[in-house]
């Protein structure tokens, strides 16, 4: 069998119709993820949402449908104290008849190389499987926790509500209010990603191949305004279980973003005080939600399962390390191993200048030696380098260096990305 050829395209949407190559690419990607077989117009609709993205495929000519797929685009990624451009990757799928022939390896290696040449500081992805992407240098950088609230038990320590809440029905009106809040909020969370229009659509409307493109009509958007009438937070929620059976519905939080602690309290107060609602759940909350601490009985909010969220692969060491800010003034030499070469080398990170940290190649002795995978895990401050040292995934070459690196990389808040892709 001939070796499939790797090709890259971008969707072309003209007068509402999507080009045949994108439709074929979308068919292949849906099948690899065991999705439903879609009608041509549904495939065209999914493909159109990929406008502006890079669609990579491995093609066994003359079949126009690829046997392996990968989709990527550039998005701003928040790092502590700044942002960088990240190659954002999804849709990695291989036809069941073509697995384990190195096709993912070819597509991913090519995508990472192109992103590095284009100047992306990092690449990010989310993964269905934990053991898959470390081999290409991705380290687990952000996690999420589930949060489940028993509304009957949830009493707020501060009983006085402030500001005003407003429900917004129309998705376009909701977007106009929610987007500016999100744009500011995401810059406060290391690990947060800029959103595509299609991601907003998924969040606010909830229509996609998985539900036959039927909008999720139980979705509601609630905006909180401060005393000056300014929107300072919003929540998108949906009904996960109706009230008919038990008399108390379960509301699922789809997205919750705030600019002030008060907005956070008041949106949760609103969620917990609705008639007919017994439980509120949020599967992708941050690992350090304040909610339990706001309640007279912290156990009314149960912090549950921990999930891997964002895997990060460093492509440009000086680009990434000099874009973030550091809480301590220090200098360390890092020896980074990278089988693909992008981050390989010995680098001196000097944070004495808090505004302009310096990163340069050096011939000096290393204080810390680590793989690019370990660097991806620690660089946003979500994993303590000392933990990786205990797991034999980071080596301390000078005494106390892992602790110094931990203090340098500490983030102002726990890294969190609330956008699935
Ligand atoms: C998972 C998947 C993308 C792998 O693609 P593939 O083309 O078979 O992978 P490759 O042949 O390029 O394998 C590259 C390496 O990864 C390893 N690998 C592949 N799939 C793996 C898995 N599921 N778990 C662990 N390792 C895996 C291979 O053994 C190989 O390692 P080696 O070089 O040491 O032999 C493919 O099986 C698939 O499409 N699965 C269904 C959709 C899916 O789960 N996509 C991932 C979404 S995040």
Tab-separated table of N, CA and C in Angstrom, residues 143-298:
chain	number	residue	atom	x	y	z
A	143	UNK	N	-5.562	21.739	34.864
A	143	UNK	CA	-6.528	20.696	35.196
A	143	UNK	C	-7.850	21.366	35.522
A	144	UNK	N	-8.917	20.601	35.552
A	144	UNK	CA	-10.194	21.128	36.036
A	144	UNK	C	-10.702	20.203	37.142
A	145	UNK	N	-11.613	20.737	37.948
A	145	UNK	CA	-12.259	19.940	39.004
A	145	UNK	C	-13.756	20.055	38.836
A	146	UNK	N	-14.467	19.023	39.207
A	146	UNK	CA	-15.922	19.156	39.186
A	146	UNK	C	-16.391	19.727	40.522
A	147	UNK	N	-17.502	20.440	40.452
A	147	UNK	CA	-18.065	21.083	41.643
A	147	UNK	C	-19.556	20.775	41.619
A	148	UNK	N	-20.086	20.248	42.721
A	148	UNK	CA	-21.511	19.917	42.785
A	148	UNK	C	-22.097	20.543	44.035
A	149	UNK	N	-23.158	21.319	43.858
A	149	UNK	CA	-23.735	22.042	44.995
A	149	UNK	C	-25.136	21.516	45.281
A	150	UNK	N	-25.360	21.220	46.538
A	150	UNK	CA	-26.694	20.850	47.019
A	150	UNK	C	-27.368	22.170	47.414
A	151	UNK	N	-28.290	22.644	46.579
A	151	UNK	CA	-28.808	24.011	46.778
A	151	UNK	C	-29.605	24.155	48.078
A	152	UNK	N	-30.203	23.054	48.545
A	152	UNK	CA	-30.993	23.150	49.791
A	152	UNK	C	-30.082	23.445	50.977
A	153	UNK	N	-28.827	23.001	50.892
A	153	UNK	CA	-27.888	23.203	52.019
A	153	UNK	C	-27.056	24.469	51.855
A	154	UNK	N	-27.059	25.017	50.647
A	154	UNK	CA	-26.133	26.136	50.369
A	154	UNK	C	-26.680	27.453	50.929
A	155	UNK	N	-26.109	27.874	52.067
A	155	UNK	CA	-26.457	29.179	52.658
A	155	UNK	C	-25.216	30.046	52.581
A	156	UNK	N	-25.379	31.238	52.066
A	156	UNK	CA	-24.215	32.112	51.901
A	156	UNK	C	-23.892	32.817	53.215
A	157	UNK	N	-22.606	32.873	53.549
A	157	UNK	CA	-22.172	33.512	54.806
A	157	UNK	C	-22.609	34.977	54.821
A	158	UNK	N	-22.516	35.623	53.667
A	158	UNK	CA	-22.994	36.999	53.567
A	158	UNK	C	-24.402	36.941	52.963
A	159	UNK	N	-25.438	37.212	53.758
A	159	UNK	CA	-26.803	36.989	53.249
A	159	UNK	C	-27.325	38.104	52.348
A	160	UNK	N	-26.563	39.196	52.226
A	160	UNK	CA	-27.091	40.361	51.497
A	160	UNK	C	-26.637	40.337	50.034
A	161	UNK	N	-27.606	40.266	49.137
A	161	UNK	CA	-27.269	40.261	47.709
A	161	UNK	C	-26.956	41.676	47.236
A	162	UNK	N	-26.003	41.749	46.317
A	162	UNK	CA	-25.616	43.061	45.759
A	162	UNK	C	-25.745	43.062	44.236
A	163	UNK	N	-25.799	44.253	43.655
A	163	UNK	CA	-25.884	44.378	42.199
A	163	UNK	C	-27.200	43.817	41.671
A	164	UNK	N	-27.218	43.565	40.367
A	164	UNK	CA	-28.442	43.026	39.760
A	164	UNK	C	-28.099	41.881	38.817
A	165	UNK	N	-28.990	40.919	38.747
A	165	UNK	CA	-28.827	39.842	37.757
A	165	UNK	C	-29.879	40.011	36.671
A	166	UNK	N	-29.493	39.598	35.473
A	166	UNK	CA	-30.369	39.787	34.318
A	166	UNK	C	-30.238	38.546	33.442
A	167	UNK	N	-31.336	37.960	33.024
A	167	UNK	CA	-31.229	36.816	32.099
A	167	UNK	C	-31.331	37.344	30.669
A	168	UNK	N	-30.559	36.751	29.798
A	168	UNK	CA	-30.512	37.206	28.399
A	168	UNK	C	-30.893	36.013	27.531
A	169	UNK	N	-31.934	36.175	26.726
A	169	UNK	CA	-32.421	35.039	25.943
A	169	UNK	C	-31.725	34.888	24.603
A	170	UNK	N	-31.584	35.975	23.888
A	170	UNK	CA	-31.074	35.855	22.516
A	170	UNK	C	-29.556	35.653	22.518
A	171	UNK	N	-29.058	34.617	21.791
A	171	UNK	CA	-27.613	34.364	21.775
A	171	UNK	C	-26.780	35.571	21.329
A	172	UNK	N	-27.284	36.370	20.364
A	172	UNK	CA	-26.472	37.507	19.911
A	172	UNK	C	-26.370	38.568	21.009
A	173	UNK	N	-27.461	38.757	21.748
A	173	UNK	CA	-27.417	39.729	22.854
A	173	UNK	C	-26.520	39.194	23.971
A	174	UNK	N	-26.603	37.887	24.199
A	174	UNK	CA	-25.768	37.273	25.244
A	174	UNK	C	-24.290	37.405	24.882
A	175	UNK	N	-23.982	37.177	23.596
A	175	UNK	CA	-22.587	37.271	23.158
A	175	UNK	C	-22.059	38.691	23.362
A	176	UNK	N	-22.890	39.664	23.044
A	176	UNK	CA	-22.454	41.070	23.161
A	176	UNK	C	-22.121	41.415	24.615
A	177	UNK	N	-22.819	40.790	25.560
A	177	UNK	CA	-22.532	41.067	26.979
A	177	UNK	C	-21.409	40.182	27.523
A	178	UNK	N	-21.424	38.906	27.119
A	178	UNK	CA	-20.483	37.949	27.711
A	178	UNK	C	-19.060	38.102	27.168
A	179	UNK	N	-18.961	38.383	25.878
A	179	UNK	CA	-17.637	38.387	25.261
A	179	UNK	C	-16.674	39.408	25.887
A	180	UNK	N	-17.110	40.671	26.097
A	180	UNK	CA	-16.164	41.625	26.712
A	180	UNK	C	-15.732	41.197	28.116
A	181	UNK	N	-16.643	40.540	28.855
A	181	UNK	CA	-16.272	40.046	30.193
A	181	UNK	C	-15.218	38.960	30.044
A	182	UNK	N	-15.473	38.020	29.134
A	182	UNK	CA	-14.524	36.924	28.933
A	182	UNK	C	-13.159	37.439	28.488
A	183	UNK	N	-13.165	38.413	27.563
A	183	UNK	CA	-11.898	38.920	27.028
A	183	UNK	C	-11.001	39.484	28.134
A	184	UNK	N	-11.627	40.074	29.148
A	184	UNK	CA	-10.810	40.558	30.276
A	184	UNK	C	-10.499	39.418	31.253
A	185	UNK	N	-11.481	38.570	31.498
A	185	UNK	CA	-11.302	37.498	32.492
A	185	UNK	C	-10.214	36.511	32.061
A	186	UNK	N	-10.171	36.195	30.760
A	186	UNK	CA	-9.208	35.163	30.323
A	186	UNK	C	-7.769	35.596	30.545
A	187	UNK	N	-7.535	36.894	30.553
A	187	UNK	CA	-6.160	37.374	30.727
A	187	UNK	C	-5.702	37.257	32.179
A	188	UNK	N	-6.623	36.902	33.065
A	188	UNK	CA	-6.256	36.731	34.482
A	188	UNK	C	-5.955	35.280	34.834
A	189	UNK	N	-6.232	34.374	33.897
A	189	UNK	CA	-6.040	32.952	34.210
A	189	UNK	C	-4.946	32.371	33.338
A	190	UNK	N	-3.778	32.104	33.881
A	190	UNK	CA	-2.772	31.403	33.077
A	190	UNK	C	-3.395	30.122	32.538
A	191	UNK	N	-3.167	29.866	31.263
A	191	UNK	CA	-3.739	28.663	30.650
A	191	UNK	C	-5.017	28.938	29.882
A	192	UNK	N	-5.620	30.129	30.062
A	192	UNK	CA	-6.869	30.421	29.351
A	192	UNK	C	-6.574	30.746	27.894
A	193	UNK	N	-7.482	30.341	27.023
A	193	UNK	CA	-7.314	30.537	25.577
A	193	UNK	C	-8.373	31.470	25.024
A	194	UNK	N	-7.945	32.247	24.041
A	194	UNK	CA	-8.866	33.048	23.247
A	194	UNK	C	-9.871	32.105	22.572
A	195	UNK	N	-11.104	32.595	22.336
A	195	UNK	CA	-12.124	31.722	21.741
A	195	UNK	C	-12.425	32.075	20.287
A	196	UNK	N	-12.669	31.042	19.476
A	196	UNK	CA	-13.151	31.236	18.111
A	196	UNK	C	-14.655	31.517	18.162
A	197	UNK	N	-15.179	32.130	17.085
A	197	UNK	CA	-16.625	32.384	17.015
A	197	UNK	C	-17.403	31.072	17.156
A	198	UNK	N	-16.872	29.997	16.553
A	198	UNK	CA	-17.594	28.714	16.613
A	198	UNK	C	-17.626	28.159	18.038
A	199	UNK	N	-16.603	28.486	18.842
A	199	UNK	CA	-16.613	28.022	20.238
A	199	UNK	C	-17.675	28.781	21.041
A	200	UNK	N	-17.813	30.085	20.778
A	200	UNK	CA	-18.886	30.851	21.430
A	200	UNK	C	-20.243	30.276	21.073
A	201	UNK	N	-20.381	29.915	19.799
A	201	UNK	CA	-21.641	29.363	19.343
A	201	UNK	C	-21.967	28.071	20.094
A	202	UNK	N	-20.945	27.243	20.276
A	202	UNK	CA	-21.159	25.989	21.014
A	202	UNK	C	-21.588	26.261	22.444
A	203	UNK	N	-20.953	27.254	23.054
A	203	UNK	CA	-21.244	27.552	24.456
A	203	UNK	C	-22.646	28.146	24.613
A	204	UNK	N	-22.976	29.088	23.743
A	204	UNK	CA	-24.239	29.817	23.944
A	204	UNK	C	-25.441	29.099	23.340
A	205	UNK	N	-25.216	28.353	22.252
A	205	UNK	CA	-26.343	27.724	21.548
A	205	UNK	C	-26.381	26.215	21.801
A	206	UNK	N	-25.207	25.593	21.828
A	206	UNK	CA	-25.142	24.165	22.151
A	206	UNK	C	-25.643	23.253	21.049
A	207	UNK	N	-25.546	23.708	19.781
A	207	UNK	CA	-25.978	22.849	18.676
A	207	UNK	C	-24.764	22.249	17.994
A	208	UNK	N	-24.809	20.948	17.699
A	208	UNK	CA	-23.663	20.338	17.024
A	208	UNK	C	-24.019	18.960	16.518
A	209	UNK	N	-23.030	18.291	15.910
A	209	UNK	CA	-23.296	16.971	15.344
A	209	UNK	C	-23.809	15.981	16.386
A	210	UNK	N	-23.391	16.151	17.646
A	210	UNK	CA	-23.759	15.191	18.688
A	210	UNK	C	-25.259	15.239	19.021
A	211	UNK	N	-25.944	16.364	18.690
A	211	UNK	CA	-27.381	16.440	18.993
A	211	UNK	C	-28.211	16.798	17.757
A	212	UNK	N	-27.666	16.389	16.582
A	212	UNK	CA	-28.414	16.614	15.350
A	212	UNK	C	-28.608	18.081	15.024
A	213	UNK	N	-27.700	18.932	15.511
A	213	UNK	CA	-27.737	20.381	15.266
A	213	UNK	C	-28.976	21.058	15.839
A	214	UNK	N	-29.577	20.416	16.824
A	214	UNK	CA	-30.706	21.047	17.513
A	214	UNK	C	-30.138	21.963	18.590
A	215	UNK	N	-30.486	23.233	18.603
A	215	UNK	CA	-30.002	24.089	19.694
A	215	UNK	C	-30.477	23.537	21.041
A	216	UNK	N	-29.635	23.642	22.043
A	216	UNK	CA	-30.022	23.235	23.393
A	216	UNK	C	-30.860	24.386	23.969
A	217	UNK	N	-32.175	24.229	23.912
A	217	UNK	CA	-33.056	25.345	24.267
A	217	UNK	C	-33.196	25.537	25.773
A	218	UNK	N	-32.511	24.700	26.546
A	218	UNK	CA	-32.569	24.905	28.006
A	218	UNK	C	-31.457	25.862	28.451
A	219	UNK	N	-30.598	26.246	27.524
A	219	UNK	CA	-29.482	27.130	27.911
A	219	UNK	C	-29.970	28.517	28.266
A	220	UNK	N	-29.446	29.056	29.349
A	220	UNK	CA	-29.758	30.436	29.721
A	220	UNK	C	-28.464	31.159	30.045
A	221	UNK	N	-28.450	32.430	29.740
A	221	UNK	CA	-27.285	33.248	30.067
A	221	UNK	C	-27.734	34.274	31.105
A	222	UNK	N	-26.980	34.335	32.189
A	222	UNK	CA	-27.302	35.271	33.267
A	222	UNK	C	-26.107	36.198	33.441
A	223	UNK	N	-26.379	37.481	33.389
A	223	UNK	CA	-25.310	38.479	33.525
A	223	UNK	C	-25.485	39.192	34.857
A	224	UNK	N	-24.379	39.449	35.550
A	224	UNK	CA	-24.443	40.224	36.798
A	224	UNK	C	-23.853	41.613	36.539
A	225	UNK	N	-24.594	42.639	36.978
A	225	UNK	CA	-24.113	44.022	36.836
A	225	UNK	C	-23.832	44.603	38.206
A	226	UNK	N	-22.784	45.409	38.270
A	226	UNK	CA	-22.457	46.060	39.541
A	226	UNK	C	-23.371	47.276	39.765
A	227	UNK	N	-23.153	48.004	40.856
A	227	UNK	CA	-24.062	49.109	41.195
A	227	UNK	C	-24.056	50.208	40.144
A	228	UNK	N	-22.983	50.263	39.334
A	228	UNK	CA	-22.956	51.254	38.253
A	228	UNK	C	-23.546	50.699	36.960
A	229	UNK	N	-24.089	49.495	37.033
A	229	UNK	CA	-24.733	48.900	35.852
A	229	UNK	C	-23.779	48.218	34.895
A	230	UNK	N	-22.500	48.087	35.312
A	230	UNK	CA	-21.513	47.470	34.404
A	230	UNK	C	-21.542	45.941	34.537
A	231	UNK	N	-21.581	45.209	33.398
A	231	UNK	CA	-21.515	43.736	33.492
A	231	UNK	C	-20.139	43.315	34.014
A	232	UNK	N	-20.132	42.538	35.093
A	232	UNK	CA	-18.847	42.115	35.668
A	232	UNK	C	-18.765	40.600	35.813
A	233	UNK	N	-19.712	39.893	35.204
A	233	UNK	CA	-19.653	38.438	35.247
A	233	UNK	C	-20.880	37.857	34.574
A	234	UNK	N	-20.750	36.624	34.133
A	234	UNK	CA	-21.908	35.950	33.535
A	234	UNK	C	-21.782	34.459	33.773
A	235	UNK	N	-22.931	33.781	33.698
A	235	UNK	CA	-22.912	32.323	33.733
A	235	UNK	C	-23.835	31.818	32.627
A	236	UNK	N	-23.396	30.772	31.938
A	236	UNK	CA	-24.253	30.071	30.977
A	236	UNK	C	-24.581	28.743	31.634
A	237	UNK	N	-25.874	28.453	31.773
A	237	UNK	CA	-26.226	27.153	32.366
A	237	UNK	C	-27.272	26.450	31.517
A	238	UNK	N	-27.384	25.156	31.743
A	238	UNK	CA	-28.371	24.370	31.006
A	238	UNK	C	-29.000	23.375	31.964
A	239	UNK	N	-30.129	22.808	31.551
A	239	UNK	CA	-30.786	21.805	32.393
A	239	UNK	C	-30.173	20.448	32.056
A	240	UNK	N	-29.584	19.806	33.068
A	240	UNK	CA	-29.009	18.475	32.822
A	240	UNK	C	-30.031	17.393	33.124
A	241	UNK	N	-30.886	17.667	34.097
A	241	UNK	CA	-31.940	16.723	34.444
A	241	UNK	C	-33.151	17.557	34.817
A	242	UNK	N	-34.291	17.267	34.211
A	242	UNK	CA	-35.500	18.059	34.476
A	242	UNK	C	-36.025	17.831	35.887
A	243	UNK	N	-36.996	18.633	36.304
A	243	UNK	CA	-37.532	18.517	37.669
A	243	UNK	C	-38.676	17.534	37.757
A	244	UNK	N	-39.134	17.029	36.560
A	244	UNK	CA	-40.359	16.212	36.561
A	244	UNK	C	-40.232	14.972	37.443
A	245	UNK	N	-39.098	14.284	37.342
A	245	UNK	CA	-38.973	13.009	38.044
A	245	UNK	C	-38.840	13.198	39.551
A	246	UNK	N	-37.898	14.025	39.974
A	246	UNK	CA	-37.599	14.109	41.404
A	246	UNK	C	-38.159	15.377	42.050
A	247	UNK	N	-38.661	16.275	41.234
A	247	UNK	CA	-39.164	17.544	41.786
A	247	UNK	C	-38.067	18.583	41.922
A	248	UNK	N	-36.823	18.187	41.614
A	248	UNK	CA	-35.708	19.141	41.740
A	248	UNK	C	-34.752	18.922	40.578
A	249	UNK	N	-34.599	19.941	39.757
A	249	UNK	CA	-33.761	19.808	38.555
A	249	UNK	C	-32.271	19.903	38.894
A	250	UNK	N	-31.444	19.402	37.951
A	250	UNK	CA	-29.997	19.605	38.043
A	250	UNK	C	-29.603	20.586	36.948
A	251	UNK	N	-28.987	21.685	37.368
A	251	UNK	CA	-28.475	22.664	36.411
A	251	UNK	C	-26.999	22.409	36.189
A	252	UNK	N	-26.567	22.452	34.944
A	252	UNK	CA	-25.144	22.297	34.640
A	252	UNK	C	-24.571	23.638	34.214
A	253	UNK	N	-23.474	24.028	34.812
A	253	UNK	CA	-22.809	25.266	34.393
A	253	UNK	C	-21.998	24.949	33.136
A	254	UNK	N	-22.216	25.722	32.096
A	254	UNK	CA	-21.470	25.542	30.845
A	254	UNK	C	-20.256	26.473	30.846
A	255	UNK	N	-20.456	27.686	31.340
A	255	UNK	CA	-19.371	28.678	31.343
A	255	UNK	C	-19.674	29.690	32.441
A	256	UNK	N	-18.661	30.030	33.210
A	256	UNK	CA	-18.837	31.051	34.252
A	256	UNK	C	-17.554	31.869	34.298
A	257	UNK	N	-17.691	33.167	34.075
A	257	UNK	CA	-16.511	34.044	34.055
A	257	UNK	C	-16.852	35.302	34.832
A	258	UNK	N	-15.922	35.759	35.654
A	258	UNK	CA	-16.179	36.957	36.462
A	258	UNK	C	-14.969	37.879	36.439
A	259	UNK	N	-15.262	39.158	36.717
A	259	UNK	CA	-14.182	40.141	36.820
A	259	UNK	C	-13.963	40.569	38.256
A	260	UNK	N	-14.934	40.289	39.147
A	260	UNK	CA	-14.772	40.690	40.547
A	260	UNK	C	-15.247	39.558	41.463
A	261	UNK	N	-14.734	39.512	42.706
A	261	UNK	CA	-15.219	38.501	43.653
A	261	UNK	C	-16.717	38.638	43.904
A	262	UNK	N	-17.239	39.875	43.880
A	262	UNK	CA	-18.672	40.061	44.140
A	262	UNK	C	-19.506	39.428	43.023
A	263	UNK	N	-19.053	39.587	41.793
A	263	UNK	CA	-19.783	38.973	40.669
A	263	UNK	C	-19.845	37.461	40.862
A	264	UNK	N	-18.750	36.886	41.354
A	264	UNK	CA	-18.686	35.434	41.582
A	264	UNK	C	-19.725	35.021	42.633
A	265	UNK	N	-19.751	35.730	43.755
A	265	UNK	CA	-20.701	35.394	44.839
A	265	UNK	C	-22.130	35.505	44.324
A	266	UNK	N	-22.407	36.599	43.628
A	266	UNK	CA	-23.794	36.853	43.255
A	266	UNK	C	-24.293	35.897	42.162
A	267	UNK	N	-23.406	35.495	41.264
A	267	UNK	CA	-23.833	34.526	40.246
A	267	UNK	C	-24.095	33.165	40.890
A	268	UNK	N	-23.260	32.795	41.852
A	268	UNK	CA	-23.508	31.527	42.550
A	268	UNK	C	-24.760	31.615	43.419
A	269	UNK	N	-24.968	32.779	44.031
A	269	UNK	CA	-26.186	32.941	44.841
A	269	UNK	C	-27.421	32.758	43.944
A	270	UNK	N	-27.341	33.353	42.749
A	270	UNK	CA	-28.448	33.226	41.805
A	270	UNK	C	-28.658	31.750	41.419
A	271	UNK	N	-27.560	31.067	41.088
A	271	UNK	CA	-27.678	29.664	40.671
A	271	UNK	C	-28.309	28.802	41.761
A	272	UNK	N	-27.928	29.101	43.011
A	272	UNK	CA	-28.347	28.239	44.135
A	272	UNK	C	-29.717	28.609	44.682
A	273	UNK	N	-30.305	29.696	44.190
A	273	UNK	CA	-31.543	30.144	44.828
A	273	UNK	C	-32.741	30.042	43.888
A	274	UNK	N	-32.598	29.232	42.841
A	274	UNK	CA	-33.721	29.134	41.911
A	274	UNK	C	-34.696	28.059	42.352
A	275	UNK	N	-35.980	28.347	42.182
A	275	UNK	CA	-37.004	27.341	42.488
A	275	UNK	C	-36.832	26.165	41.530
A	276	UNK	N	-37.213	25.008	41.977
A	276	UNK	CA	-37.191	23.768	41.178
A	276	UNK	C	-35.786	23.238	40.905
A	277	UNK	N	-34.761	23.862	41.468
A	277	UNK	CA	-33.388	23.380	41.239
A	277	UNK	C	-32.839	22.787	42.544
A	278	UNK	N	-32.430	21.511	42.501
A	278	UNK	CA	-31.885	20.856	43.695
A	278	UNK	C	-30.370	20.788	43.675
A	279	UNK	N	-29.804	20.731	42.466
A	279	UNK	CA	-28.352	20.539	42.338
A	279	UNK	C	-27.819	21.441	41.227
A	280	UNK	N	-26.641	22.004	41.471
A	280	UNK	CA	-25.929	22.723	40.407
A	280	UNK	C	-24.573	22.039	40.254
A	281	UNK	N	-24.218	21.675	39.029
A	281	UNK	CA	-22.920	21.021	38.817
A	281	UNK	C	-22.113	21.811	37.789
A	282	UNK	N	-20.805	21.711	37.949
A	282	UNK	CA	-19.897	22.335	36.976
A	282	UNK	C	-18.743	21.363	36.808
A	283	UNK	N	-18.653	20.773	35.623
A	283	UNK	CA	-17.638	19.723	35.451
A	283	UNK	C	-16.250	20.304	35.182
A	284	UNK	N	-16.171	21.565	34.725
A	284	UNK	CA	-14.843	22.085	34.389
A	284	UNK	C	-14.480	23.338	35.190
A	285	UNK	N	-14.749	23.271	36.485
A	285	UNK	CA	-14.371	24.379	37.367
A	285	UNK	C	-12.855	24.379	37.576
A	286	UNK	N	-12.384	25.486	38.129
A	286	UNK	CA	-10.951	25.570	38.425
A	286	UNK	C	-10.623	24.711	39.655
A	287	UNK	N	-9.351	24.420	39.838
A	287	UNK	CA	-8.944	23.605	40.986
A	287	UNK	C	-9.004	24.395	42.292
A	288	UNK	N	-9.184	25.716	42.241
A	288	UNK	CA	-9.264	26.465	43.507
A	288	UNK	C	-10.483	27.399	43.563
A	289	UNK	N	-11.651	26.811	43.348
A	289	UNK	CA	-12.888	27.599	43.433
A	289	UNK	C	-13.102	28.098	44.863
A	290	UNK	N	-13.575	29.339	44.967
A	290	UNK	CA	-13.820	29.926	46.295
A	290	UNK	C	-15.177	29.509	46.859
A	291	UNK	N	-16.028	28.901	46.019
A	291	UNK	CA	-17.413	28.670	46.450
A	291	UNK	C	-17.554	28.009	47.831
A	292	UNK	N	-16.857	26.889	48.111
A	292	UNK	CA	-17.077	26.269	49.435
A	292	UNK	C	-16.824	27.242	50.580
A	293	UNK	N	-15.919	28.177	50.388
A	293	UNK	CA	-15.565	29.125	51.447
A	293	UNK	C	-16.591	30.234	51.611
A	294	UNK	N	-17.507	30.329	50.662
A	294	UNK	CA	-18.543	31.366	50.748
A	294	UNK	C	-19.766	30.869	51.510
A	295	UNK	N	-19.804	29.569	51.785
A	295	UNK	CA	-21.006	28.963	52.351
A	295	UNK	C	-20.854	28.714	53.843
A	296	UNK	N	-21.977	28.777	54.572
A	296	UNK	CA	-21.909	28.498	56.020
A	296	UNK	C	-21.512	27.037	56.240
A	297	UNK	N	-21.924	26.171	55.319
A	297	UNK	CA	-21.530	24.758	55.382
A	297	UNK	C	-20.743	24.441	54.114
A	298	UNK	N	-19.397	24.458	54.203
A	298	UNK	CA	-18.590	24.267	52.982
A	298	UNK	C	-18.887	22.950	52.286
